[in-house]
Tab-separated table of C-alpha atoms in Angstrom:
chain	number	residue	atom	x	y	z
T	248	UNK	CA	-49.256	-1.198	-15.327
T	249	UNK	CA	-45.696	-2.337	-15.955
T	250	UNK	CA	-44.707	0.928	-16.562
T	251	UNK	CA	-46.217	2.343	-13.500
T	252	UNK	CA	-44.468	-0.178	-11.348
T	253	UNK	CA	-40.997	0.608	-12.827
T	254	UNK	CA	-41.776	4.212	-11.949
T	255	UNK	CA	-42.698	3.283	-8.527
T	256	UNK	CA	-39.473	0.989	-8.244
T	257	UNK	CA	-37.465	3.892	-9.288
T	258	UNK	CA	-38.897	6.362	-6.740
T	259	UNK	CA	-38.423	4.056	-4.061
T	260	UNK	CA	-34.615	3.462	-5.031
T	261	UNK	CA	-34.243	7.261	-5.305
T	262	UNK	CA	-35.863	7.829	-1.985
T	263	UNK	CA	-33.864	5.303	-0.269
T	264	UNK	CA	-30.579	6.712	-1.505
T	265	UNK	CA	-31.720	10.017	-0.196
T	266	UNK	CA	-32.038	8.747	3.239
T	267	UNK	CA	-28.204	8.855	4.014
T	268	UNK	CA	-26.994	11.743	6.158
T	269	UNK	CA	-25.604	14.607	4.065
T	270	UNK	CA	-21.965	13.944	3.227
T	271	UNK	CA	-22.281	10.026	3.096
T	272	UNK	CA	-22.504	7.971	0.007
T	273	UNK	CA	-23.374	4.320	-1.099
T	274	UNK	CA	-19.871	3.425	-2.300
T	275	UNK	CA	-21.014	1.141	-5.100
T	276	UNK	CA	-22.319	4.356	-6.909
T	277	UNK	CA	-18.736	5.671	-6.957
T	278	UNK	CA	-16.664	2.508	-7.273
T	279	UNK	CA	-19.304	0.125	-9.113
T	280	UNK	CA	-16.735	-2.884	-9.414
T	281	UNK	CA	-15.582	-2.846	-5.894
T	282	UNK	CA	-15.809	-6.212	-4.150
T	283	UNK	CA	-17.787	-5.907	-0.849
T	284	UNK	CA	-18.411	-8.495	1.719
T	285	UNK	CA	-19.526	-6.905	4.868
T	286	UNK	CA	-18.611	-9.544	7.463
T	287	UNK	CA	-20.880	-8.230	10.019
T	288	UNK	CA	-23.859	-8.939	7.761
T	289	UNK	CA	-23.054	-12.535	8.018
T	290	UNK	CA	-22.344	-15.012	10.635
T	291	UNK	CA	-18.544	-15.207	9.447
T	292	UNK	CA	-17.156	-12.863	12.170
T	293	UNK	CA	-16.073	-13.192	15.801
T	294	UNK	CA	-19.335	-12.933	17.506
T	295	UNK	CA	-20.716	-15.763	15.135
T	296	UNK	CA	-23.910	-13.839	13.937
T	297	UNK	CA	-25.377	-11.304	12.045
T	298	UNK	CA	-24.634	-7.995	13.951
T	299	UNK	CA	-27.282	-5.432	14.825
T	300	UNK	CA	-27.686	-2.434	12.210
T	301	UNK	CA	-26.237	-4.716	9.446
T	302	UNK	CA	-29.380	-5.235	7.181
T	303	UNK	CA	-27.652	-5.756	3.782
T	304	UNK	CA	-24.226	-5.949	1.927
T	305	UNK	CA	-24.262	-2.441	1.276
T	306	UNK	CA	-21.037	-0.302	1.692
T	307	UNK	CA	-21.646	3.068	3.090
T	308	UNK	CA	-18.767	5.720	3.725
T	309	UNK	CA	-18.333	9.532	3.775
T	310	UNK	CA	-18.071	10.757	0.116
T	311	UNK	CA	-14.466	11.929	0.770
T	312	UNK	CA	-13.732	8.276	1.720
T	313	UNK	CA	-15.214	6.829	-1.005
T	314	UNK	CA	-13.579	9.062	-3.530
T	315	UNK	CA	-10.088	8.397	-1.937
T	316	UNK	CA	-10.711	4.521	-2.054
T	317	UNK	CA	-11.674	5.055	-6.006
T	318	UNK	CA	-8.279	6.406	-6.494
T	319	UNK	CA	-6.622	3.532	-4.748
T	320	UNK	CA	-8.661	0.993	-6.463
T	321	UNK	CA	-8.031	2.542	-9.855
T	322	UNK	CA	-4.057	2.541	-9.363
T	323	UNK	CA	-4.271	-1.193	-8.116
T	324	UNK	CA	-6.169	-2.280	-11.354
T	325	UNK	CA	-3.098	-1.126	-13.319
T	326	UNK	CA	-1.251	-3.871	-11.576
T	327	UNK	CA	-4.156	-6.407	-12.154
T	328	UNK	CA	-5.270	-6.115	-8.458
T	329	UNK	CA	-8.277	-4.644	-6.575
T	330	UNK	CA	-9.616	-3.741	-3.321
T	331	UNK	CA	-11.966	-5.805	-1.250
T	332	UNK	CA	-13.998	-4.020	1.657
T	333	UNK	CA	-14.994	-5.931	4.758
T	334	UNK	CA	-16.522	-3.171	6.778
T	335	UNK	CA	-17.012	0.735	6.334
T	336	UNK	CA	-19.548	2.819	8.299
T	337	UNK	CA	-20.513	0.882	11.443
T	338	UNK	CA	-23.680	1.936	13.231
T	339	UNK	CA	-23.374	2.597	16.981
T	340	UNK	CA	-26.066	-0.165	17.668
T	341	UNK	CA	-23.425	-2.611	16.106
T	342	UNK	CA	-20.900	-1.522	18.539
T	343	UNK	CA	-23.237	-1.842	21.374
T	344	UNK	CA	-23.689	-5.321	20.066
T	345	UNK	CA	-20.117	-6.040	20.243
T	346	UNK	CA	-20.219	-4.728	24.007
T	347	UNK	CA	-22.897	-6.802	25.041
T	348	UNK	CA	-21.246	-9.847	23.561
T	349	UNK	CA	-17.796	-8.904	25.080
T	350	UNK	CA	-19.618	-9.008	28.542
T	351	UNK	CA	-21.003	-12.452	28.214
T	352	UNK	CA	-17.821	-14.465	28.924
T	353	UNK	CA	-19.433	-17.742	28.342
T	354	UNK	CA	-20.177	-16.748	24.536
T	355	UNK	CA	-16.816	-18.093	23.001
T	356	UNK	CA	-18.162	-19.737	19.829
T	357	UNK	CA	-15.514	-18.672	17.478
T	358	UNK	CA	-12.772	-18.099	19.825
T	359	UNK	CA	-10.569	-20.820	18.051
T	360	UNK	CA	-10.577	-18.679	14.792
T	361	UNK	CA	-10.648	-15.005	15.867
T	362	UNK	CA	-9.026	-14.877	19.299
T	363	UNK	CA	-7.456	-18.088	20.091
T	364	UNK	CA	-4.637	-16.565	22.474
T	365	UNK	CA	-6.582	-13.743	24.110
T	366	UNK	CA	-8.950	-14.039	26.983
T	367	UNK	CA	-12.364	-12.687	26.004
T	368	UNK	CA	-12.303	-10.588	29.141
T	369	UNK	CA	-9.255	-8.805	27.883
T	370	UNK	CA	-10.653	-7.677	24.698
T	371	UNK	CA	-11.463	-4.307	25.871
T	372	UNK	CA	-8.210	-3.863	27.832
T	373	UNK	CA	-6.134	-4.835	24.689
T	374	UNK	CA	-8.105	-2.501	22.474
T	375	UNK	CA	-9.544	-4.839	20.044
T	376	UNK	CA	-13.184	-3.728	20.969
T	377	UNK	CA	-13.944	-0.331	22.046
T	378	UNK	CA	-17.256	1.283	23.312
T	379	UNK	CA	-17.040	3.709	20.360
T	380	UNK	CA	-15.677	2.860	16.894
T	381	UNK	CA	-14.162	5.349	14.293
T	382	UNK	CA	-16.388	3.281	11.823
T	383	UNK	CA	-19.342	5.019	13.118
T	384	UNK	CA	-18.178	8.501	11.847
T	385	UNK	CA	-18.175	7.065	8.408
T	386	UNK	CA	-14.598	7.650	7.246
T	387	UNK	CA	-12.853	4.166	8.685
T	388	UNK	CA	-12.749	1.330	6.442
T	389	UNK	CA	-11.295	-2.366	6.781
T	390	UNK	CA	-10.078	-3.925	3.634
T	391	UNK	CA	-7.437	-5.975	1.657
T	392	UNK	CA	-6.164	-6.434	-1.783
T	393	UNK	CA	-7.317	-9.362	-4.069
T	394	UNK	CA	-5.955	-10.659	-7.340
T	395	UNK	CA	-7.688	-9.144	-10.262
T	396	UNK	CA	-7.999	-12.561	-11.990
T	397	UNK	CA	-8.947	-14.893	-9.236
T	398	UNK	CA	-10.601	-12.640	-6.761
T	399	UNK	CA	-8.395	-14.223	-4.204
T	400	UNK	CA	-7.160	-12.150	-1.190
T	401	UNK	CA	-3.523	-11.634	-1.048
T	402	UNK	CA	-1.901	-13.436	1.792
T	403	UNK	CA	-1.496	-10.994	4.471
T	404	UNK	CA	-0.249	-13.369	7.205
T	405	UNK	CA	-3.399	-13.563	9.190
T	406	UNK	CA	-7.163	-13.504	8.574
T	407	UNK	CA	-9.285	-10.384	8.769
T	408	UNK	CA	-10.467	-9.550	12.205
T	409	UNK	CA	-7.853	-11.902	13.826
T	410	UNK	CA	-7.239	-10.602	17.547
T	411	UNK	CA	-3.558	-11.175	18.155
T	412	UNK	CA	0.004	-10.017	17.452
T	413	UNK	CA	-0.214	-11.867	14.150
T	414	UNK	CA	-2.293	-8.915	12.877
T	415	UNK	CA	-0.242	-6.129	13.970
T	416	UNK	CA	1.076	-3.988	11.008
T	417	UNK	CA	4.876	-4.453	12.324
T	418	UNK	CA	4.624	-8.184	13.011
T	419	UNK	CA	7.606	-9.892	12.028
T	420	UNK	CA	6.962	-13.619	12.041
T	421	UNK	CA	5.561	-13.849	8.698
T	422	UNK	CA	7.029	-14.687	5.166
T	423	UNK	CA	8.795	-11.919	3.122
T	424	UNK	CA	6.054	-12.165	0.569
T	425	UNK	CA	3.286	-11.670	3.521
T	426	UNK	CA	5.355	-8.662	4.364
T	427	UNK	CA	5.391	-7.316	0.792
T	428	UNK	CA	1.549	-7.687	0.583
T	429	UNK	CA	1.097	-5.880	3.784
T	430	UNK	CA	3.501	-3.107	2.760
T	431	UNK	CA	1.885	-2.637	-0.512
T	432	UNK	CA	-1.615	-2.109	1.497
T	433	UNK	CA	0.006	0.318	3.743
T	434	UNK	CA	1.737	2.008	1.065
T	435	UNK	CA	-1.315	2.698	-1.136
T	436	UNK	CA	-3.649	3.638	1.683
T	437	UNK	CA	-1.150	6.036	3.112
T	438	UNK	CA	-0.526	7.615	-0.392
T	439	UNK	CA	-4.147	8.523	-0.687
T	440	UNK	CA	-4.683	9.999	2.788
T	441	UNK	CA	-5.329	7.244	5.190
T	442	UNK	CA	-3.893	6.439	8.584
T	443	UNK	CA	-3.519	2.901	9.759
T	444	UNK	CA	-4.325	1.242	13.102
T	445	UNK	CA	-1.132	-0.439	14.325
T	446	UNK	CA	-3.034	-3.556	15.728
T	447	UNK	CA	-4.773	-4.310	12.425
T	448	UNK	CA	-3.277	-4.483	9.259
T	449	UNK	CA	-6.785	-3.992	7.427
T	450	UNK	CA	-7.930	-0.966	9.305
T	451	UNK	CA	-7.502	2.449	7.974
T	452	UNK	CA	-9.206	5.891	8.726
T	453	UNK	CA	-9.051	8.940	6.355
T	454	UNK	CA	-6.896	11.796	7.595
T	455	UNK	CA	-8.940	15.073	8.198
T	456	UNK	CA	-12.004	13.008	8.206
T	457	UNK	CA	-15.234	15.166	7.737
T	458	UNK	CA	-16.982	14.296	10.937
T	459	UNK	CA	-14.314	13.635	13.355
T	460	UNK	CA	-16.817	14.005	16.449
T	461	UNK	CA	-20.012	12.642	15.178
T	462	UNK	CA	-21.001	8.872	15.779
T	463	UNK	CA	-24.086	7.818	13.673
T	464	UNK	CA	-26.484	5.049	14.170
T	465	UNK	CA	-28.615	4.693	11.061
T	466	UNK	CA	-28.827	1.180	10.009
T	467	UNK	CA	-27.041	-0.251	6.750
T	468	UNK	CA	-29.802	-1.239	4.168
């Protein structure tokens, strides 16, 4: 009976992996030691609750993106550093959740933490939230660099998902060390074929992404 159960469990796992659209991968199968903390699978985000479509802390990306990240991760490890990913593929239903939240101007639970200097009604205008996200195409990733010994993120001068000028890539009112950390992340990502989003130091999209016009909506599980 125990053997039968193990076989059935293996079949379920293989079948689950097979449910991804062609061209996508579970990133841990490509980079087993990657640190993943999907913030939208938790309440530690600007909405303050788990986001629709996030059912597990499972990072999914297009295969090309996962392979490019692997090269970056391996090069950083030579410096005793590693990547930490906060978000990758994002279902359209999650984007729709953000849109509903943004329209409820009375819901400002985490304003002091994530957008203290911006009125919630202006988050769309200032392009911190959009009706469609590159994340839903599967080749955009939010990430930082961590210390290989402690697992602590390098100081980038602002927190992940902080909406404001302090998160802009070229923001100058930070320390030299914080600028160096940002530059290291930018240099590594650009070297391996990613382009950045100027308002978010953590946000990168693979150049020549495989699905530039397709927005997916399968859940993360």
